[in-house]
XYZ file of C-alpha atoms in Angstrom:
718
model
C 0.000 0.000 0.000
C 1.100 3.556 -0.696
C -0.425 6.988 -0.196
C -0.304 8.900 -3.470
C -1.744 12.382 -3.928
C -3.795 11.832 -0.781
C -5.222 8.537 -2.078
C -4.789 5.114 -0.461
C -3.580 2.827 -3.270
C -3.759 -0.956 -2.884
C -3.588 -2.141 -6.509
C -2.347 -1.062 -9.922
C -3.923 -1.960 -13.280
C -1.879 -1.283 -16.415
C -2.887 -0.976 -20.032
C -0.337 -2.737 -22.246
C 0.113 -1.265 -25.745
C 1.373 2.300 -25.668
C 1.527 2.330 -21.862
C 3.912 -0.440 -20.877
C 5.239 -1.210 -24.341
C 6.104 1.137 -27.172
C 4.056 -1.035 -29.530
C 1.636 1.522 -30.910
C 4.209 2.765 -33.415
C 5.157 -0.811 -34.250
C 1.463 -1.628 -34.673
C 0.992 1.300 -37.021
C 3.893 0.071 -39.136
C 2.670 -3.526 -39.362
C -0.942 -2.520 -40.081
C 0.242 -0.277 -42.898
C 2.393 -3.066 -44.324
C -0.387 -5.671 -44.017
C -2.934 -3.322 -45.616
C -0.529 -2.572 -48.445
C 0.035 -6.316 -49.036
C -3.653 -7.300 -48.947
C -5.630 -4.193 -49.899
C -3.089 -2.496 -52.153
C -2.658 0.643 -50.077
C -1.707 1.384 -46.457
C -4.133 2.451 -43.763
C -4.212 6.210 -43.222
C -2.764 7.944 -40.155
C -6.296 9.194 -39.427
C -7.613 5.631 -39.201
C -4.665 4.399 -37.160
C -4.718 7.225 -34.623
C -8.497 7.043 -34.373
C -8.329 3.364 -33.453
C -6.036 3.895 -30.459
C -7.566 2.298 -27.380
C -10.500 0.794 -29.291
C -11.588 -2.824 -29.159
C -10.989 -4.902 -32.309
C -14.692 -4.660 -33.208
C -14.784 -0.858 -32.987
C -11.438 -0.528 -34.780
C -12.835 -2.628 -37.635
C -15.915 -0.402 -37.888
C -13.711 2.687 -38.052
C -11.475 1.172 -40.743
C -14.508 0.250 -42.873
C -15.994 3.702 -42.401
C -12.804 5.156 -43.904
C -12.160 2.480 -46.562
C -15.534 0.971 -47.446
C -17.540 -1.988 -46.234
C -15.527 -4.452 -48.323
C -12.306 -3.510 -46.538
C -10.778 -6.856 -45.342
C -9.931 -5.622 -41.850
C -9.955 -9.026 -40.131
C -7.513 -10.445 -42.681
C -5.297 -7.359 -42.448
C -5.320 -7.468 -38.643
C -4.321 -11.138 -38.689
C -1.432 -10.409 -41.058
C -0.374 -7.433 -38.923
C -0.375 -9.739 -35.891
C 1.978 -12.091 -37.735
C 4.321 -9.271 -38.746
C 4.305 -7.824 -35.242
C 5.021 -11.171 -33.583
C 7.815 -11.801 -36.075
C 9.421 -8.480 -35.132
C 9.003 -9.055 -31.402
C 10.476 -12.562 -31.591
C 13.478 -11.238 -33.483
C 14.040 -7.980 -31.607
C 12.125 -8.243 -28.331
C 9.245 -6.156 -27.047
C 10.049 -2.413 -27.006
C 9.572 -1.636 -23.297
C 8.760 1.919 -22.237
C 11.664 3.582 -20.417
C 11.068 3.567 -16.672
C 8.460 0.779 -16.700
C 10.568 -1.826 -14.915
C 11.513 0.583 -12.139
C 7.841 1.504 -11.645
C 6.721 -2.142 -11.522
C 9.473 -3.085 -9.069
C 8.605 -0.276 -6.681
C 4.875 -0.917 -6.751
C 5.357 -4.653 -6.247
C 7.775 -4.186 -3.359
C 5.294 -1.819 -1.730
C 2.823 -4.713 -1.624
C 0.420 -3.632 -4.367
C -1.511 -6.309 -6.242
C -1.244 -5.811 -10.001
C -3.176 -6.545 -13.180
C -2.994 -5.990 -16.932
C -6.103 -4.695 -18.718
C -5.418 -4.733 -22.462
C -7.522 -4.586 -25.619
C -5.148 -7.106 -27.219
C -6.053 -10.782 -27.577
C -4.720 -13.079 -24.832
C -2.467 -15.008 -27.217
C -0.641 -11.813 -28.161
C -0.763 -10.241 -24.686
C 0.814 -13.238 -22.967
C 3.516 -13.578 -25.595
C 4.461 -9.921 -25.142
C 4.375 -10.071 -21.345
C 6.531 -13.209 -21.306
C 8.898 -11.868 -23.959
C 9.411 -8.674 -21.943
C 9.822 -10.691 -18.706
C 7.174 -8.638 -16.889
C 4.412 -11.234 -16.529
C 5.903 -12.050 -13.114
C 4.717 -8.692 -11.768
C 1.036 -9.284 -12.486
C -1.449 -11.342 -10.517
C -4.008 -11.437 -13.318
C -4.520 -10.329 -16.920
C -7.796 -9.312 -18.541
C -7.680 -9.228 -22.356
C -9.760 -7.712 -25.115
C -11.174 -11.031 -26.313
C -12.557 -11.705 -22.819
C -14.829 -8.665 -22.414
C -18.045 -7.882 -24.231
C -17.493 -4.135 -24.331
C -14.145 -2.571 -25.116
C -12.668 0.727 -24.015
C -13.894 3.451 -23.452
C -16.454 1.281 -21.612
C -15.242 0.632 -18.020
C -15.864 -3.138 -18.131
C -12.226 -4.209 -18.508
C -11.010 -2.114 -15.548
C -13.945 -3.125 -13.378
C -13.277 -6.807 -14.087
C -9.579 -6.403 -13.263
C -10.304 -4.580 -9.991
C -12.856 -7.212 -8.999
C -10.401 -10.034 -9.751
C -7.864 -8.304 -7.465
C -10.492 -8.026 -4.715
C -9.929 -4.293 -4.695
C -12.358 -1.377 -4.905
C -11.749 0.668 -8.098
C -11.133 3.787 -6.016
C -8.021 2.155 -4.504
C -6.571 1.188 -7.890
C -4.103 2.997 -10.095
C -5.454 2.636 -13.639
C -2.530 3.469 -15.893
C -3.327 4.424 -19.489
C -1.934 6.267 -22.506
C -4.932 6.825 -24.804
C -8.086 8.914 -24.605
C -10.337 5.853 -24.806
C -8.338 4.061 -22.148
C -8.399 7.108 -19.865
C -12.178 7.426 -20.326
C -12.518 3.741 -19.396
C -10.545 4.308 -16.155
C -12.515 7.473 -15.314
C -15.843 5.707 -15.862
C -14.667 2.814 -13.684
C -14.158 5.415 -10.907
C -10.563 4.339 -10.411
C -7.473 6.520 -9.902
C -6.498 7.217 -13.531
C -2.836 7.832 -14.329
C -2.100 9.146 -17.811
C 1.266 8.413 -19.451
C 1.024 10.307 -22.732
C 2.063 8.522 -25.912
C 1.268 9.232 -29.571
C -2.007 11.138 -29.293
C -2.720 13.197 -26.141
C -6.344 13.019 -24.948
C -8.632 15.974 -25.301
C -8.129 18.585 -22.587
C -11.446 17.870 -20.878
C -10.690 14.120 -20.788
C -7.120 14.659 -19.551
C -8.536 16.726 -16.693
C -10.152 13.543 -15.344
C -6.776 11.930 -14.609
C -5.494 11.854 -11.040
C -2.102 12.834 -12.517
C -0.864 13.154 -16.103
C 2.751 12.603 -17.144
C 4.791 13.013 -20.284
C 6.795 9.848 -19.554
C 6.955 6.828 -17.271
C 10.041 8.347 -15.629
C 7.963 11.311 -14.442
C 5.510 8.885 -12.854
C 8.446 7.037 -11.308
C 9.714 10.243 -9.681
C 6.371 10.843 -7.960
C 6.094 7.216 -6.830
C 9.604 7.392 -5.402
C 8.539 10.346 -3.256
C 5.907 8.100 -1.615
C 8.367 5.340 -0.752
C 11.003 5.498 2.027
C 14.585 5.636 0.739
C 16.281 2.270 1.084
C 19.485 3.797 2.427
C 23.045 2.694 1.763
C 23.141 -1.079 1.155
C 24.991 -3.474 3.407
C 28.092 -4.977 1.841
C 26.652 -8.502 1.605
C 23.212 -7.371 0.429
C 22.420 -8.967 -2.946
C 22.085 -6.842 -6.047
C 18.536 -6.374 -7.412
C 17.443 -9.295 -9.556
C 15.430 -7.232 -12.025
C 17.323 -5.626 -14.890
C 16.277 -2.231 -16.210
C 16.936 -0.859 -19.698
C 19.940 1.250 -18.754
C 23.479 0.728 -19.903
C 26.274 2.228 -17.839
C 29.918 2.783 -18.670
C 33.231 2.562 -16.833
C 36.053 4.423 -18.550
C 39.072 2.891 -16.859
C 38.666 -0.638 -15.473
C 41.325 -0.261 -12.789
C 41.101 -0.768 -9.039
C 38.355 1.816 -8.430
C 36.601 1.418 -11.776
C 36.454 -2.370 -11.611
C 36.513 -2.994 -7.870
C 34.161 -0.219 -6.733
C 32.152 1.538 -9.446
C 30.871 -1.794 -10.762
C 29.336 -2.387 -7.327
C 27.830 1.111 -7.175
C 26.189 0.566 -10.555
C 25.063 -2.985 -9.709
C 23.228 -1.856 -6.574
C 21.746 1.020 -8.627
C 18.535 2.196 -6.890
C 17.906 -1.007 -4.929
C 14.972 -2.035 -7.129
C 16.545 -2.744 -10.501
C 20.048 -2.717 -11.930
C 21.452 -1.889 -15.383
C 21.097 -4.497 -18.097
C 24.746 -3.995 -19.062
C 27.955 -2.516 -17.672
C 30.380 -1.523 -20.428
C 33.966 -1.340 -19.176
C 36.934 0.067 -21.098
C 40.489 -1.071 -20.403
C 43.754 -1.347 -22.295
C 44.535 -4.688 -20.660
C 43.882 -7.453 -23.176
C 44.363 -10.003 -20.420
C 41.583 -8.471 -18.319
C 39.234 -8.085 -21.274
C 39.573 -11.653 -22.463
C 39.442 -13.096 -18.942
C 36.213 -11.321 -18.008
C 34.659 -12.103 -21.400
C 35.530 -15.797 -21.020
C 34.001 -16.127 -17.539
C 31.148 -13.688 -18.101
C 31.657 -12.281 -14.611
C 34.310 -11.508 -12.000
C 34.493 -11.162 -8.225
C 35.732 -8.650 -5.685
C 37.152 -10.047 -2.447
C 36.524 -8.253 0.849
C 39.157 -9.887 3.011
C 38.129 -8.176 6.248
C 34.704 -9.849 6.076
C 35.676 -12.995 4.102
C 33.099 -12.077 1.475
C 33.327 -12.424 -2.303
C 30.957 -10.352 -4.411
C 30.277 -11.295 -8.033
C 29.699 -8.685 -10.742
C 27.739 -9.773 -13.815
C 26.254 -8.347 -17.033
C 29.624 -6.929 -18.033
C 30.930 -6.239 -21.535
C 34.595 -5.360 -21.894
C 35.894 -3.040 -24.614
C 39.366 -1.947 -25.665
C 40.120 1.598 -24.541
C 42.265 2.042 -27.641
C 39.249 1.209 -29.818
C 38.015 4.776 -30.252
C 34.748 3.758 -31.887
C 33.862 1.391 -29.043
C 34.488 4.148 -26.474
C 32.429 6.621 -28.528
C 29.593 4.086 -28.653
C 29.781 3.717 -24.864
C 29.339 7.461 -24.378
C 26.453 7.376 -26.837
C 24.384 4.654 -25.134
C 25.277 4.850 -21.418
C 23.015 6.489 -18.859
C 25.962 7.289 -16.595
C 29.728 6.801 -16.943
C 32.354 6.430 -14.240
C 35.611 8.007 -15.411
C 38.485 6.549 -13.397
C 41.755 7.372 -15.137
C 44.939 9.223 -14.136
C 45.351 12.813 -15.321
C 47.663 11.991 -18.220
C 45.289 9.355 -19.546
C 42.366 11.784 -19.293
C 44.284 14.283 -21.408
C 44.763 11.598 -24.057
C 41.156 10.372 -23.879
C 39.540 13.826 -23.907
C 39.256 13.808 -27.709
C 37.439 10.463 -27.758
C 35.149 11.588 -24.927
C 34.326 14.749 -26.892
C 33.455 12.697 -29.980
C 31.253 10.436 -27.883
C 29.386 13.396 -26.387
C 28.926 14.963 -29.822
C 27.549 11.738 -31.250
C 25.212 11.348 -28.272
C 23.946 14.892 -28.782
C 23.378 14.415 -32.512
C 21.661 11.033 -32.190
C 19.776 11.267 -28.924
C 20.132 14.689 -27.335
C 19.990 13.066 -23.891
C 21.745 14.218 -20.749
C 24.732 12.296 -19.386
C 26.244 12.132 -15.908
C 29.994 11.469 -15.709
C 31.365 10.471 -12.301
C 34.898 11.867 -12.120
C 37.037 9.647 -9.886
C 40.399 11.379 -10.015
C 41.638 11.857 -6.444
C 42.177 15.485 -7.340
C 40.498 18.574 -5.960
C 38.764 20.172 -8.927
C 38.873 16.927 -10.904
C 35.499 17.567 -12.562
C 36.593 21.019 -13.741
C 39.855 19.498 -15.003
C 38.013 16.923 -17.128
C 35.439 19.429 -18.371
C 38.184 21.838 -19.411
C 40.009 19.237 -21.507
C 36.808 17.873 -23.065
C 35.603 21.390 -23.869
C 38.872 22.137 -25.660
C 38.432 19.036 -27.824
C 34.757 19.814 -28.492
C 35.751 23.250 -29.763
C 37.666 21.495 -32.549
C 34.647 19.396 -33.529
C 31.650 21.733 -33.512
C 30.437 25.308 -33.247
C 30.562 27.278 -30.016
C 26.776 27.057 -29.743
C 26.655 23.259 -30.153
C 29.595 22.881 -27.774
C 27.734 24.813 -25.091
C 24.556 22.791 -25.602
C 26.520 19.554 -25.198
C 28.202 20.798 -22.022
C 24.833 21.909 -20.640
C 23.588 18.344 -21.070
C 26.701 16.794 -19.487
C 27.065 16.758 -15.707
C 30.706 16.344 -14.690
C 30.218 15.095 -11.128
C 33.023 15.538 -8.610
C 33.438 12.522 -6.319
C 35.223 11.356 -3.205
C 35.894 7.618 -2.851
C 35.743 6.236 0.683
C 37.315 2.893 -0.092
C 40.743 1.368 -0.663
C 40.806 -1.115 -3.549
C 43.691 -2.961 -5.171
C 43.891 -4.944 -8.388
C 45.511 -8.358 -8.222
C 48.797 -8.807 -10.061
C 49.108 -10.484 -13.445
C 50.945 -13.380 -11.807
C 48.132 -13.881 -9.282
C 45.570 -13.803 -12.076
C 47.542 -16.361 -14.062
C 47.687 -18.675 -11.045
C 43.912 -18.457 -10.700
C 43.427 -19.167 -14.396
C 45.632 -22.263 -14.223
C 43.668 -23.643 -11.264
C 40.246 -22.767 -12.705
C 41.221 -24.216 -16.072
C 42.129 -27.530 -14.488
C 38.916 -27.563 -12.438
C 36.858 -26.891 -15.553
C 38.636 -29.600 -17.517
C 38.090 -32.102 -14.719
C 34.362 -31.330 -14.643
C 34.096 -31.752 -18.412
C 35.921 -35.068 -18.321
C 33.277 -36.529 -16.014
C 30.887 -38.233 -18.451
C 27.279 -38.180 -17.237
C 25.609 -41.552 -17.027
C 23.038 -41.995 -19.778
C 20.163 -44.401 -19.292
C 19.323 -46.496 -22.376
C 16.608 -44.938 -24.477
C 13.585 -46.844 -25.656
C 12.654 -46.753 -29.321
C 9.486 -44.770 -28.639
C 8.332 -41.365 -29.909
C 10.159 -38.518 -28.182
C 7.850 -36.160 -26.255
C 7.979 -32.554 -27.429
C 9.362 -31.259 -24.117
C 12.301 -33.681 -24.390
C 13.008 -32.630 -27.953
C 13.048 -28.972 -26.899
C 15.228 -29.636 -23.871
C 17.597 -31.604 -26.074
C 18.584 -28.404 -27.831
C 20.055 -27.071 -24.602
C 21.533 -30.285 -23.211
C 24.934 -30.035 -25.002
C 25.557 -26.668 -23.362
C 24.262 -27.460 -19.912
C 27.333 -29.209 -18.552
C 29.857 -26.556 -19.561
C 27.556 -23.770 -18.375
C 27.099 -25.461 -15.002
C 30.848 -25.871 -14.601
C 31.487 -22.182 -15.358
C 28.737 -21.036 -13.007
C 30.490 -22.747 -10.123
C 33.629 -20.700 -10.683
C 34.379 -17.119 -9.862
C 37.532 -15.203 -10.585
C 38.912 -12.706 -8.053
C 40.196 -9.583 -9.811
C 40.197 -7.057 -6.955
C 40.767 -6.927 -3.218
C 38.762 -4.283 -1.422
C 37.958 -2.715 1.904
C 34.252 -2.828 2.814
C 33.309 0.867 2.978
C 30.267 1.598 0.832
C 29.347 5.274 0.217
C 30.555 7.139 -2.842
C 30.395 10.866 -2.109
C 29.262 12.920 -5.106
C 28.527 16.593 -5.556
C 24.799 17.193 -6.008
C 23.560 18.308 -9.426
C 22.105 15.366 -11.348
C 18.668 13.862 -10.693
C 20.030 10.423 -11.515
C 22.557 10.609 -8.677
C 19.758 11.071 -6.151
C 18.360 7.666 -7.159
C 21.584 5.668 -6.820
C 21.509 3.819 -3.541
C 25.233 3.735 -2.833
C 25.791 7.406 -3.678
C 25.750 10.114 -1.019
C 25.183 13.502 -2.614
C 26.537 16.602 -0.862
C 26.277 20.306 -1.613
C 29.968 21.040 -1.065
C 32.157 18.154 -2.137
C 35.290 20.239 -1.534
C 35.060 19.742 2.234
C 34.929 15.965 1.866
C 37.740 16.074 -0.712
C 40.037 18.064 1.552
C 39.470 15.742 4.501
C 39.918 12.587 2.453
C 42.893 13.781 0.381
C 44.874 15.035 3.328
C 44.007 12.283 5.773
C 44.344 9.436 3.279
C 46.170 10.082 0.044
C 49.340 11.738 1.303
C 49.734 9.611 4.469
C 48.846 6.454 2.529
C 51.709 7.053 0.094
C 54.129 7.956 2.894
C 53.301 4.748 4.768
C 53.815 2.731 1.560
C 57.171 4.401 0.813
C 58.406 3.782 4.348
C 57.134 0.192 4.481
C 58.796 -0.483 1.119
C 62.073 0.982 2.357
C 61.925 -1.349 5.357
C 61.471 -4.348 3.067
C 57.687 -4.876 3.123
C 55.653 -5.529 -0.010
C 52.208 -4.833 1.443
C 50.891 -1.920 3.488
C 49.313 -4.232 6.080
C 52.633 -6.033 6.625
C 54.425 -2.728 7.057
C 51.952 -1.592 9.706
C 53.065 -4.545 11.829
C 56.435 -2.786 12.183
C 56.333 -0.345 15.111
C 58.313 2.224 13.095
C 55.680 2.300 10.341
C 52.711 2.316 12.718
C 54.301 5.099 14.790
C 54.780 7.163 11.632
C 51.158 6.543 10.625
C 49.853 7.604 14.043
C 52.026 10.718 14.053
C 50.938 11.715 10.525
C 47.222 11.328 11.197
C 46.781 12.137 14.882
C 49.351 14.855 15.474
C 49.786 16.668 12.168
C 47.101 16.270 9.486
C 43.946 15.878 11.625
C 44.767 18.743 14.044
C 45.485 21.023 11.073
C 42.142 20.162 9.466
C 40.255 20.783 12.713
C 42.047 24.058 13.331
C 40.905 25.232 9.914
C 37.365 23.831 10.049
C 36.183 22.961 13.558
C 32.631 22.004 12.479
C 34.053 19.032 10.539
C 35.205 17.323 13.752
C 32.942 14.283 13.307
C 33.969 13.716 9.685
C 37.678 14.194 10.448
C 37.580 11.759 13.385
C 35.681 9.155 11.329
C 37.980 9.364 8.308
C 41.092 9.284 10.537
C 39.976 6.210 12.489
C 38.828 4.354 9.382
C 42.082 5.050 7.577
C 44.327 3.746 10.365
C 42.190 0.626 10.810
C 42.293 -0.080 7.093
C 46.046 0.272 6.858
C 46.492 -2.321 9.593
C 44.508 -4.890 7.600
C 45.611 -3.933 4.071
C 47.470 -7.168 3.384
C 46.366 -7.065 -0.264
C 47.382 -3.438 -0.772
C 50.789 -3.435 -2.517
C 53.252 -0.727 -1.553
C 54.269 -0.475 -5.221
C 50.748 0.544 -6.258
C 50.148 2.963 -3.389
C 53.568 4.554 -3.751
C 53.593 5.085 -7.521
C 53.737 8.568 -9.094
C 55.664 10.184 -6.209
C 56.039 13.507 -8.012
C 52.281 13.903 -8.422
C 51.847 13.264 -4.710
C 54.290 16.093 -3.989
C 52.374 18.710 -5.978
C 52.052 21.924 -3.982
C 48.253 21.949 -3.806
C 47.866 18.216 -3.287
C 48.372 15.691 -0.533
C 51.652 16.217 1.341
C 52.810 19.793 0.811
C 49.291 21.212 1.084
C 48.983 19.525 4.492
C 52.301 21.061 5.525
C 51.077 24.506 4.447
C 47.816 24.107 6.401
C 49.568 22.869 9.541
C 52.101 25.706 9.483
C 49.252 28.198 9.060
C 48.019 27.084 12.500
C 51.434 26.729 14.133
C 51.517 22.910 14.011
C 54.908 21.291 13.454
C 55.133 18.742 10.610
C 58.277 16.605 10.968
C 56.470 13.426 9.823
C 55.099 15.081 6.669
C 58.517 16.537 5.848
C 60.040 13.105 6.394
C 57.362 11.775 4.018
C 58.412 14.220 1.270
C 61.980 12.966 1.625
C 60.710 9.382 1.409
C 59.043 10.229 -1.930
C 62.367 11.226 -3.487
C 64.200 8.300 -1.907
C 61.517 5.907 -3.214
C 61.906 7.308 -6.737
C 65.674 6.769 -6.644
C 65.228 3.158 -5.520
C 62.508 2.338 -8.064
C 63.419 -0.249 -10.711
C 60.140 0.013 -12.632
C 60.945 1.218 -16.153
C 57.320 2.343 -16.594
C 57.453 4.755 -13.645
C 58.205 7.893 -15.650
C 58.058 10.173 -12.616
C 60.645 8.063 -10.810
C 62.879 8.105 -13.902
C 62.614 11.883 -14.116
C 63.424 12.402 -10.440
C 66.375 10.017 -10.728
C 67.749 11.816 -13.764
C 67.530 15.217 -12.086
C 69.165 13.949 -8.911
C 71.922 12.137 -10.791
C 72.704 15.310 -12.724
C 72.641 17.706 -9.767
C 73.012 15.624 -6.598
C 70.554 18.090 -5.100
C 67.200 17.509 -3.450
C 66.485 21.203 -3.928
C 66.813 20.745 -7.700
C 64.303 17.896 -7.614
C 61.842 19.987 -5.613
C 62.112 23.185 -7.641
C 62.955 22.184 -11.226
C 60.338 23.410 -13.744
C 61.820 22.436 -17.120
C 61.718 19.071 -18.855
C 62.718 15.701 -17.487
C 63.424 12.533 -19.408
C 62.004 14.145 -22.520
C 58.735 15.088 -20.769
C 57.418 18.265 -19.120
C 58.396 18.298 -15.440
C 55.471 19.532 -13.336
C 57.694 20.749 -10.526
C 56.114 21.781 -7.251
C 54.391 24.942 -8.467
C 57.062 27.346 -7.400
C 58.121 25.868 -4.057
C 60.308 28.609 -2.576
C 60.235 27.811 1.133
C 63.940 27.553 1.922
C 63.394 26.198 5.444
C 61.069 23.475 4.176
C 63.452 22.490 1.380
C 66.285 22.304 3.901
C 64.232 20.124 6.268
C 63.272 17.713 3.489
C 66.920 17.578 2.361
C 68.079 16.733 5.901
C 65.555 13.910 6.190
C 66.602 12.640 2.755
C 70.263 12.481 3.692
C 69.370 10.639 6.899
C 67.645 8.085 4.704
C 70.930 7.551 2.873
C 72.623 6.478 6.129
C 73.311 2.730 6.341
C 71.710 2.343 9.812
C 68.743 0.160 8.898
C 67.475 0.197 12.477
C 66.044 3.680 12.061
C 66.285 4.735 8.413
C 66.076 8.365 9.406
C 62.806 8.175 11.386
C 63.488 10.412 14.405
C 60.347 9.708 16.441
C 59.745 7.034 19.018
C 57.092 4.380 18.516
C 53.995 4.648 20.647
C 53.843 8.457 20.837
C 50.565 9.668 22.267
C 47.996 10.901 19.743
C 46.719 14.489 19.955
C 43.325 13.759 18.318
C 40.915 11.130 19.598
């Protein structure tokens, strides 16, 4: 039961054609074709539109009134039925956008439901089964089962009676004037979802509410239903699939191990029919395609979560990425800055194509770990759009694109290629063993084969391999269990996503998260790596690493944040506690991944140096942060990864100059690439402090490695 517009609603009765399914246009097309085949000319638009909502008998009378008494309407209708069924069997029933979400909500609110359609039962049931919506309805009343068709109220009255519900407590959902008149005369609660031909004004006035689309109806229904809240980690994804496709541009740790979950939970009632994920990794693409799914492991809770309905595409396949931007309802963009610069042109082409073909709005979740990340992406995409279209079109496209700034509250890591290969070897052997087990076959008698057995026989060869695959899941990501994705408010779609928390000022959350997590996280990884640990969790077992972590969070970064913004005390304390607890259990979080790109983490307005600036503003000393900056340079010099361009650049500068100051202040090129530098770092005392810590790190005393603070120091922030 729900209360809607002051009415107590116990049941919902839906018309089918034009209301649930976009079949009126299809019907027009098939009737025209059938009439052309049999009668020599197509039915007129006047006849077709006039027959909307009429019973077959009244539609025939109208057609003969327009075409003469010898017009073979029954034969034409039968042929149109054949053509329509042929299309539906080949292409599926065209479902109205928003229908599945509406049905799910009404059903989960306990409403009984019925279909009241002018179509014959044979066609109605085929369509309802084809569209996989028959499960929502308790009964169906069809046009060949009533003596008087719409606009007579008989069909709605019969449906309400069969549901044991008074008409006044029933939604009666219609699209046509005749259907709306039928609902009004039945004294129900008429809901109009306009389709091809709007009803006359005086008829439309009889509706309880009138909408231009099913999505508008959905929005009002949602207002009557309590929000489900953030899902629990182990809560299953909705079973029902909606018509949305979503995209993930960058199938890395966050894109694959987090955004896929956000999109799979969707609004708690339905989930997207397809997640399109773009990655350059051929190994990942082919692995996920082969298994048809993958899993995320939450080690802290011993829980594996499986993500399905995924289609992988090659990020270097520009056309595939453009297509993703064209069809997706929302896209999670999770790429590093340099990759975004390179992909901006493809994104611009995708947005232009979307605008030209559909003109629909698009929400892009920007997951960049950068304050102002949404503006950064928009700026680069806008520059590429300017090369493709006029200023006016460019502005229209940008107005329809919501670049949503985000803050991720979760640590996720992607498993290594070696770990994935080990899994594939084991799973491959398991699969082969299951296929080698021949099922016992009972001898068959030489008797006629029943039809059901013949039909089942078509599937039998695939059943064994499918069953074997279904029993396997492949772990691609290790993740912490935190759920909410913080997103800046601005898109209606974001308000519906169950795992998204929208906020008015995302900057506050970004500052807290970036300074409490990103900088300290990298520092802990650099120090743990220096001490010989491969994983952050292992490093935290060393008192030197844990003491550094406590000092960074409790005595430097958190006090500085609170001194600058006292009203954020609760958020600061929560983020600080969560971060330290996570680090202690991050046994799947590799130091090499967390510590990569050390130069980017030293940018003046990001992570480490920005925290130093804030602390100094409030008179808070920052020896641990300064030690962390020295660790960044030391880590770069020790790196042996030939792909770590930032480490190579730092190493080249240091080898040439032997100066930490040069590394911190250089603004030219490095290793043939632009060197970002530290945005004009000119604090001589800070440079000297970082240099001193760096030289301590060069000392051979492995017992301390330059860390001048005792383990177990008392925290300043609880």
